[in-house]
mmCIF file of C-alpha atoms in Angstrom:
data_model
loop_
_atom_site.group_PDB
_atom_site.id
_atom_site.type_symbol
_atom_site.label_atom_id
_atom_site.label_comp_id
_atom_site.label_asym_id
_atom_site.label_seq_id
_atom_site.Cartn_x
_atom_site.Cartn_y
_atom_site.Cartn_z
ATOM 1 C CA MET A 20 -58.137 -24.094 3.522
ATOM 2 C CA ASP A 21 -59.488 -27.258 2.539
ATOM 3 C CA ASP A 22 -63.066 -27.007 0.995
ATOM 4 C CA ILE A 23 -64.313 -29.852 3.164
ATOM 5 C CA VAL A 24 -63.276 -27.536 5.954
ATOM 6 C CA LYS A 25 -65.087 -24.239 4.504
ATOM 7 C CA GLN A 26 -68.375 -26.505 3.990
ATOM 8 C CA ALA A 27 -68.170 -27.931 7.574
ATOM 9 C CA LEU A 28 -67.632 -23.991 8.875
ATOM 10 C CA ALA A 29 -70.662 -23.424 6.880
ATOM 11 C CA LYS A 30 -72.698 -26.042 8.299
ATOM 12 C CA TRP A 31 -71.947 -25.740 12.092
ATOM 13 C CA PRO A 32 -70.534 -21.897 12.476
ATOM 14 C CA HIS A 33 -70.864 -22.177 16.323
ATOM 15 C CA VAL A 34 -68.790 -24.841 17.644
ATOM 16 C CA PRO A 35 -66.222 -23.679 20.460
ATOM 17 C CA TYR A 36 -62.503 -23.139 20.116
ATOM 18 C CA CYS A 37 -60.212 -25.467 21.384
ATOM 19 C CA TYR A 38 -57.048 -24.367 23.319
ATOM 20 C CA GLY A 39 -54.392 -26.630 25.121
ATOM 21 C CA TRP A 40 -54.741 -29.625 22.830
ATOM 22 C CA LEU A 41 -52.432 -29.365 20.009
ATOM 23 C CA GLY A 42 -48.748 -28.132 20.456
ATOM 24 C CA LEU A 43 -45.927 -27.571 17.896
ATOM 25 C CA ASP A 44 -42.371 -28.154 19.224
ATOM 26 C CA ALA A 45 -38.914 -26.422 18.107
ATOM 27 C CA ARG A 46 -38.376 -29.279 15.472
ATOM 28 C CA GLY A 47 -41.980 -28.805 13.705
ATOM 29 C CA HIS A 48 -43.174 -31.958 15.343
ATOM 30 C CA TRP A 49 -47.213 -31.923 16.224
ATOM 31 C CA TYR A 50 -48.271 -32.880 19.710
ATOM 32 C CA LEU A 51 -51.490 -34.260 20.856
ATOM 33 C CA ARG A 52 -51.846 -32.673 24.363
ATOM 34 C CA ASP A 53 -54.776 -34.474 26.606
ATOM 35 C CA GLU A 54 -55.959 -33.155 29.699
ATOM 36 C CA ALA A 55 -53.451 -34.993 31.778
ATOM 37 C CA VAL A 56 -50.626 -33.878 29.613
ATOM 38 C CA GLN A 57 -52.020 -30.252 30.082
ATOM 39 C CA ALA A 58 -52.040 -30.249 33.556
ATOM 40 C CA ALA A 59 -48.430 -31.630 33.950
ATOM 41 C CA GLY A 60 -47.308 -28.091 32.251
ATOM 42 C CA PRO A 61 -46.566 -26.087 29.321
ATOM 43 C CA LEU A 62 -45.469 -27.785 26.204
ATOM 44 C CA VAL A 63 -41.772 -27.217 27.004
ATOM 45 C CA GLN A 64 -42.259 -29.415 29.800
ATOM 46 C CA SER A 65 -44.784 -31.907 29.112
ATOM 47 C CA ARG A 66 -45.012 -32.698 25.221
ATOM 48 C CA GLY A 67 -47.921 -35.260 24.948
ATOM 49 C CA SER A 68 -48.442 -37.941 22.008
ATOM 50 C CA LEU A 69 -46.389 -37.401 18.913
ATOM 51 C CA LEU A 70 -48.462 -37.013 15.875
ATOM 52 C CA ARG A 71 -47.149 -39.477 13.242
ATOM 53 C CA HIS A 72 -50.239 -40.045 10.873
ATOM 54 C CA GLU A 73 -49.057 -38.712 7.565
ATOM 55 C CA LYS A 74 -52.517 -37.532 5.910
ATOM 56 C CA LEU A 75 -53.186 -36.213 9.343
ATOM 57 C CA LEU A 76 -50.102 -34.047 9.247
ATOM 58 C CA GLU A 77 -50.954 -32.750 5.820
ATOM 59 C CA PHE A 78 -54.380 -32.059 6.374
ATOM 60 C CA ILE A 79 -53.032 -29.830 9.769
ATOM 61 C CA GLY A 80 -50.475 -28.096 7.521
ATOM 62 C CA ARG A 81 -52.852 -27.231 4.832
ATOM 63 C CA ASN A 82 -55.542 -25.706 7.648
ATOM 64 C CA TYR A 83 -52.815 -24.167 9.752
ATOM 65 C CA GLU A 84 -52.750 -20.210 9.938
ATOM 66 C CA PRO A 85 -53.114 -17.116 12.583
ATOM 67 C CA ASP A 86 -56.244 -15.604 13.693
ATOM 68 C CA SER A 87 -56.174 -11.716 13.654
ATOM 69 C CA GLU A 88 -54.549 -11.659 17.066
ATOM 70 C CA GLY A 89 -51.635 -13.650 16.041
ATOM 71 C CA GLN A 90 -52.449 -16.650 17.713
ATOM 72 C CA TRP A 91 -51.644 -20.027 15.480
ATOM 73 C CA PHE A 92 -54.366 -22.562 14.911
ATOM 74 C CA PHE A 93 -55.250 -25.491 12.845
ATOM 75 C CA GLN A 94 -58.976 -25.585 11.459
ATOM 76 C CA ASN A 95 -60.154 -29.099 12.145
ATOM 77 C CA GLY A 96 -63.650 -28.721 10.045
ATOM 78 C CA PRO A 97 -65.866 -26.544 12.236
ATOM 79 C CA GLN A 98 -63.450 -26.329 14.771
ATOM 80 C CA ARG A 99 -60.519 -23.904 15.493
ATOM 81 C CA VAL A 100 -57.857 -25.881 17.364
ATOM 82 C CA TYR A 101 -55.559 -23.302 18.394
ATOM 83 C CA VAL A 102 -51.792 -24.852 18.649
ATOM 84 C CA GLU A 103 -49.101 -24.019 21.909
ATOM 85 C CA LEU A 104 -46.109 -22.987 20.149
ATOM 86 C CA GLU A 105 -42.318 -24.122 21.632
ATOM 87 C CA ASN A 106 -40.905 -21.254 20.069
ATOM 88 C CA THR A 107 -42.303 -19.784 16.742
ATOM 89 C CA PRO A 108 -45.379 -20.504 14.468
ATOM 90 C CA TRP A 109 -42.794 -21.894 11.485
ATOM 91 C CA VAL A 110 -40.099 -24.086 11.830
ATOM 92 C CA TRP A 111 -37.765 -23.708 8.750
ATOM 93 C CA ARG A 112 -35.984 -26.436 6.977
ATOM 94 C CA ILE A 113 -33.084 -24.842 4.595
ATOM 95 C CA GLN A 114 -32.325 -27.033 1.356
ATOM 96 C CA PRO A 115 -28.914 -27.542 -0.141
ATOM 97 C CA ASP A 116 -29.757 -24.457 -2.483
ATOM 98 C CA PHE A 117 -30.304 -22.039 0.691
ATOM 99 C CA SER A 118 -33.909 -22.322 -0.356
ATOM 100 C CA VAL A 119 -36.554 -22.718 2.479
ATOM 101 C CA VAL A 120 -39.241 -24.744 3.361
ATOM 102 C CA SER A 121 -41.718 -24.922 6.466
ATOM 103 C CA HIS A 122 -42.330 -27.609 8.532
ATOM 104 C CA THR A 123 -45.986 -27.824 6.805
ATOM 105 C CA GLY A 124 -44.410 -27.956 3.327
ATOM 106 C CA ARG A 125 -44.694 -24.205 2.154
ATOM 107 C CA SER A 126 -41.871 -22.499 0.343
ATOM 108 C CA THR A 127 -40.735 -19.320 1.128
ATOM 109 C CA THR A 128 -38.203 -16.595 0.773
ATOM 110 C CA VAL A 129 -35.748 -15.273 3.721
ATOM 111 C CA THR A 130 -36.165 -11.399 4.187
ATOM 112 C CA ASP A 131 -34.291 -11.504 7.600
ATOM 113 C CA CYS A 132 -31.740 -13.601 9.432
ATOM 114 C CA LEU A 133 -31.950 -13.308 13.337
ATOM 115 C CA VAL A 134 -29.541 -14.914 15.975
ATOM 116 C CA ASP A 135 -30.305 -15.157 19.791
ATOM 117 C CA GLY A 136 -28.351 -15.025 22.772
ATOM 118 C CA GLU A 137 -28.279 -18.982 22.779
ATOM 119 C CA GLY A 138 -27.412 -19.009 18.973
ATOM 120 C CA ARG A 139 -30.742 -20.217 17.873
ATOM 121 C CA VAL A 140 -31.163 -18.886 14.416
ATOM 122 C CA TYR A 141 -34.581 -17.563 12.914
ATOM 123 C CA LEU A 142 -35.544 -16.465 9.523
ATOM 124 C CA VAL A 143 -38.260 -13.769 8.789
ATOM 125 C CA SER A 144 -40.317 -14.644 5.733
ATOM 126 C CA PRO A 145 -43.294 -13.187 4.094
ATOM 127 C CA LEU A 146 -44.927 -16.021 6.053
ATOM 128 C CA GLY A 147 -43.551 -14.388 9.429
ATOM 129 C CA VAL A 148 -40.743 -15.785 11.664
ATOM 130 C CA GLY A 149 -39.694 -19.177 12.164
ATOM 131 C CA LEU A 150 -36.905 -21.124 13.981
ATOM 132 C CA VAL A 151 -34.543 -23.058 11.680
ATOM 133 C CA HIS A 152 -34.662 -26.558 12.379
ATOM 134 C CA THR A 153 -31.513 -27.567 14.614
ATOM 135 C CA LEU A 154 -30.396 -30.201 11.688
ATOM 136 C CA ASP A 155 -30.000 -27.296 9.587
ATOM 137 C CA VAL A 156 -28.165 -24.455 11.560
ATOM 138 C CA LEU A 157 -24.958 -25.622 9.535
ATOM 139 C CA VAL A 158 -26.758 -24.959 6.381
ATOM 140 C CA ALA A 159 -27.858 -21.303 7.379
ATOM 141 C CA ALA A 160 -24.199 -21.088 8.381
ATOM 142 C CA GLU A 161 -23.276 -21.742 5.134
ATOM 143 C CA ALA A 162 -25.902 -19.227 3.607
ATOM 144 C CA VAL A 163 -24.290 -16.462 5.989
ATOM 145 C CA GLU A 164 -20.954 -17.315 4.773
ATOM 146 C CA ALA A 165 -21.943 -17.183 1.114
ATOM 147 C CA GLY A 166 -23.240 -13.562 1.979
ATOM 148 C CA ARG A 167 -26.919 -14.494 1.328
ATOM 149 C CA TRP A 168 -28.128 -13.568 4.688
ATOM 150 C CA LEU A 169 -26.533 -11.105 7.280
ATOM 151 C CA PRO A 170 -27.566 -12.156 11.044
ATOM 152 C CA GLN A 171 -28.830 -9.340 13.832
ATOM 153 C CA GLU A 172 -28.911 -10.158 16.911
ATOM 154 C CA VAL A 173 -32.110 -10.476 18.791
ATOM 155 C CA GLU A 174 -33.711 -11.524 22.167
ATOM 156 C CA ALA A 175 -35.950 -14.841 21.506
ATOM 157 C CA ALA A 176 -38.288 -13.240 24.681
ATOM 158 C CA GLN A 177 -39.205 -10.221 22.328
ATOM 159 C CA LEU A 178 -39.939 -12.396 19.246
ATOM 160 C CA PRO A 179 -43.879 -12.741 19.975
ATOM 161 C CA THR A 180 -44.299 -9.164 20.263
ATOM 162 C CA ARG A 181 -42.319 -8.068 17.242
ATOM 163 C CA TYR A 182 -43.534 -10.550 15.173
ATOM 164 C CA GLY A 183 -47.019 -10.436 16.712
ATOM 165 C CA PHE A 184 -47.629 -14.148 17.476
ATOM 166 C CA VAL A 185 -48.718 -15.911 20.729
ATOM 167 C CA ARG A 186 -47.008 -18.881 22.150
ATOM 168 C CA SER A 187 -49.832 -19.860 24.355
ATOM 169 C CA PRO A 188 -53.442 -19.144 23.088
ATOM 170 C CA HIS A 189 -54.539 -21.445 26.327
ATOM 171 C CA ALA A 190 -52.661 -19.559 28.642
ATOM 172 C CA ARG A 191 -53.631 -16.192 27.402
ATOM 173 C CA TRP A 192 -57.328 -17.262 27.212
ATOM 174 C CA GLU A 193 -57.049 -18.612 30.870
ATOM 175 C CA ALA A 194 -55.370 -15.228 31.894
ATOM 176 C CA SER A 195 -58.532 -13.014 30.543
ATOM 177 C CA GLY A 196 -61.327 -14.990 32.155
ATOM 178 C CA ARG A 197 -63.100 -14.975 28.775
ATOM 179 C CA PRO A 198 -64.935 -18.222 27.600
ATOM 180 C CA PRO A 199 -63.293 -19.629 23.904
ATOM 181 C CA HIS A 200 -64.711 -17.570 21.457
ATOM 182 C CA ARG A 201 -67.076 -19.069 18.432
ATOM 183 C CA HIS A 202 -66.736 -18.637 14.812
ATOM 184 C CA PRO A 203 -68.496 -15.868 13.514
ATOM 185 C CA SER A 204 -71.082 -16.701 11.220
ATOM 186 C CA PRO A 205 -69.566 -17.368 7.495
ATOM 187 C CA SER A 206 -70.116 -14.796 4.947
#
């Protein structure tokens, strides 16, 4: 987490959390989802405005992490902005040497390879589970053929429970009837 974010949390510890306004699609793109977009449906139906500002994308990437309940968020200064996930919290890009980098630029190592009934490829790493970017599925196949990864079958619907993440913190919050959380006082 950026130092400026830590300072903002210390200065304003009780800023309400934000739900539904930021989405991550299956290709690793971030979307801003205003009230009209949210009212039109979930991320898979109504994406919103594609974020393109390079410095903002880097800032989101550096401050992107899960809470203790598996809900992924971006810490925007004192405000926690929960992310609606189209699929998984990570989207992996596979390099020609089979190294793996997340949509936020973090390098990781592969511990498991999974394939669902629709042919989507997922990789598990110390960072968590992520979907292989559609442009890199052929490189993933080469890694399998080279004996680097042994794919196992998985049901996509079981991924959140199996790997401890929440696809829609907004829907979870609405279903619970609880008001959005506030930050605990910094220690």
